[in-house]
């Protein structure tokens, strides 16, 4: 079975509910799904009722036939032999009186419970058809099981959630991992089924289309972009959901959906209301929490209002697929976008008509990132394995005149993933389709490689540093083999030397010389013997220290 993880992201500590709720499919939820998905549920219900009525009619017909048959038999004249036998029976006979046949069919006096005298000397014992009627059973039926399930689903305040978009054969889903740093444990908490191959995942701290909470309250949601043009938004604190809380795009509009079905053969054109091609990148604005930006293969960037689940504005800055987005950490209305047209644009979303500065690179853009430690700079990774570091204050007159502060040939193949550590200045991780992960120390003179590893995840599609300072050195790595690993980079000797001033004594002291922490999920989770699967794994043989 082939599987791969296409993208991943962390959830900071403290946002996940301690006890996630189980999905409740009540009438209100039925109505919500019916209006959101535009499914013909009413017709399905009518068909079901008709089928049930037909079944009841058939049963009634069979019962009537049976009654007629019994009636016909009872109307037959009794034979003379039976009459003679009836006349010979004398109910006043002394031998028959002791059996009290006249009251044989009478019901016994009603008593609480049912007697169990048939078992001889336990005449005072009674049983009940339902445990609810038994006064001696004080724990409601199923409550013990519910407590066990509740304990298994518990998420502690010191746990991190790790979201991984996974494809197994033709099945796509989002796996929600729990990472317990102190216990060296990583396991799948629950998963969410997806309609198509997932391409991007963005965590949201605001509720979307959840009427039971305030629209600006803190929440734990996720937006997912796939090969389909629609963006799905799910509640991570609800288990076994059947349908997303909201759909951003054409799927949320019944009229457009019907029109799409009628005009399948016609080419779809980009518009200002929804995407018409795959969604390649998502970026949530952390200061204006109701804003979500999306980039698509339809060459547009769209800004969504999560309060209304509608597109607020559409932008066309690029001439090819837009593959990566990043909001500025200080100027919260400035959005950085990278495209397959080999340009990067930094545009103010408040001024869509203004001319935005544009930079050029040598090949297709893979990812863009702002420098979390200096808001004047940004990073760009490309298909040729190169990282460009630009100063936004030195915008070129045209893309071909771009002059980066420095460039780095990080890999020989496509630089498919990279991340900048938000808590440790100068700490960068890159991942490539060459199956290696490299850690870098960015100094004033330029970046220097600290260590290179093959973590046995296949082609690397995701490298993400943990978002909390307590686990700042933890790096999540995933790729084409469909496995997720969390690498504690602080246990690497080269990393400890390069960032010694940032490593606390609490970062796993006492590990054997040369031993590194690499936490993964045990493949056979059904075995009770695999409880130790979350412990630190030994380094793969393919690892080569520099």
Coordinates of C-alpha atoms in Angstrom, one line a residue, residues 5-12 160-165 174-175 177 179 181 186 199-203 281-282 286 324-325 366-369 381 415-424 427-432 436-439 455 457 459-468 471-479 483-490 518-519:
X5 CA 2.3 12.9 3.7
X6 CA 2.0 15.9 1.5
X7 CA 2.1 18.7 4.1
X8 CA 1.9 19.3 7.9
X9 CA 1.7 21.9 10.6
X10 CA 1.8 22.2 14.4
X11 CA -0.9 23.4 16.8
X12 CA 0.5 25.5 19.7
X160 CA 1.2 19.5 21.1
X161 CA -1.1 18.6 18.2
X162 CA 0.6 17.9 14.9
X163 CA -1.6 17.9 11.7
X164 CA -0.5 15.8 8.7
X165 CA -2.3 15.6 5.4
X174 CA -6.0 14.5 7.8
X175 CA -4.2 12.8 10.7
X177 CA -1.3 13.5 16.1
X179 CA 3.0 14.7 20.6
X181 CA 7.5 15.5 24.6
X186 CA 3.7 10.4 19.1
X199 CA -2.0 20.1 -0.7
X200 CA -1.9 22.6 2.2
X201 CA -3.0 22.9 5.8
X202 CA -3.4 25.9 8.0
X203 CA -4.3 26.0 11.7
X281 CA -1.4 27.5 -0.2
X282 CA -3.2 28.9 2.8
X286 CA -2.8 36.2 13.2
X324 CA 3.0 30.0 -1.5
X325 CA 1.7 32.7 0.9
X366 CA 8.4 26.5 -3.9
X367 CA 8.0 28.4 -0.6
X368 CA 8.2 31.9 0.8
X369 CA 8.8 32.9 4.5
X381 CA 13.0 28.5 -1.9
X415 CA 13.8 22.4 -2.1
X416 CA 10.3 21.1 -1.3
X417 CA 10.2 22.2 2.4
X418 CA 11.9 24.6 4.7
X419 CA 11.3 26.4 8.0
X420 CA 12.8 29.2 10.1
X421 CA 12.9 28.7 13.9
X422 CA 10.8 31.4 15.5
X423 CA 12.5 31.1 18.9
X424 CA 16.2 30.4 17.9
X427 CA 18.3 28.3 12.9
X428 CA 16.9 27.0 9.6
X429 CA 15.8 23.6 8.4
X430 CA 15.5 22.5 4.7
X431 CA 14.1 19.4 3.1
X432 CA 14.3 18.2 -0.4
X436 CA 17.7 14.6 3.0
X437 CA 17.0 17.1 5.8
X438 CA 19.7 19.8 6.5
X439 CA 20.0 22.1 9.4
X455 CA 15.5 10.3 8.3
X457 CA 10.8 9.4 5.3
X459 CA 11.2 12.5 -0.4
X460 CA 10.8 15.2 2.1
X461 CA 7.6 17.2 1.8
X462 CA 7.3 18.8 5.2
X463 CA 9.7 20.2 7.8
X464 CA 8.2 22.2 10.6
X465 CA 9.7 23.5 13.9
X466 CA 7.5 23.2 16.9
X467 CA 5.8 26.5 17.8
X468 CA 6.3 26.7 21.6
X471 CA 9.9 22.4 22.4
X472 CA 11.7 24.9 20.0
X473 CA 14.3 22.4 18.9
X474 CA 11.7 19.7 17.9
X475 CA 11.4 19.4 14.1
X476 CA 8.6 17.5 12.4
X477 CA 9.6 15.7 9.2
X478 CA 7.4 13.8 6.8
X479 CA 7.5 12.7 3.2
X483 CA 5.6 8.4 8.0
X484 CA 5.9 11.2 10.5
X485 CA 8.9 11.8 12.7
X486 CA 9.7 14.4 15.4
X487 CA 13.5 15.0 15.6
X488 CA 14.8 16.5 18.8
X489 CA 17.6 18.4 17.1
X490 CA 19.1 19.5 20.4
X518 CA 13.8 10.6 16.9
X519 CA 10.2 9.9 17.8

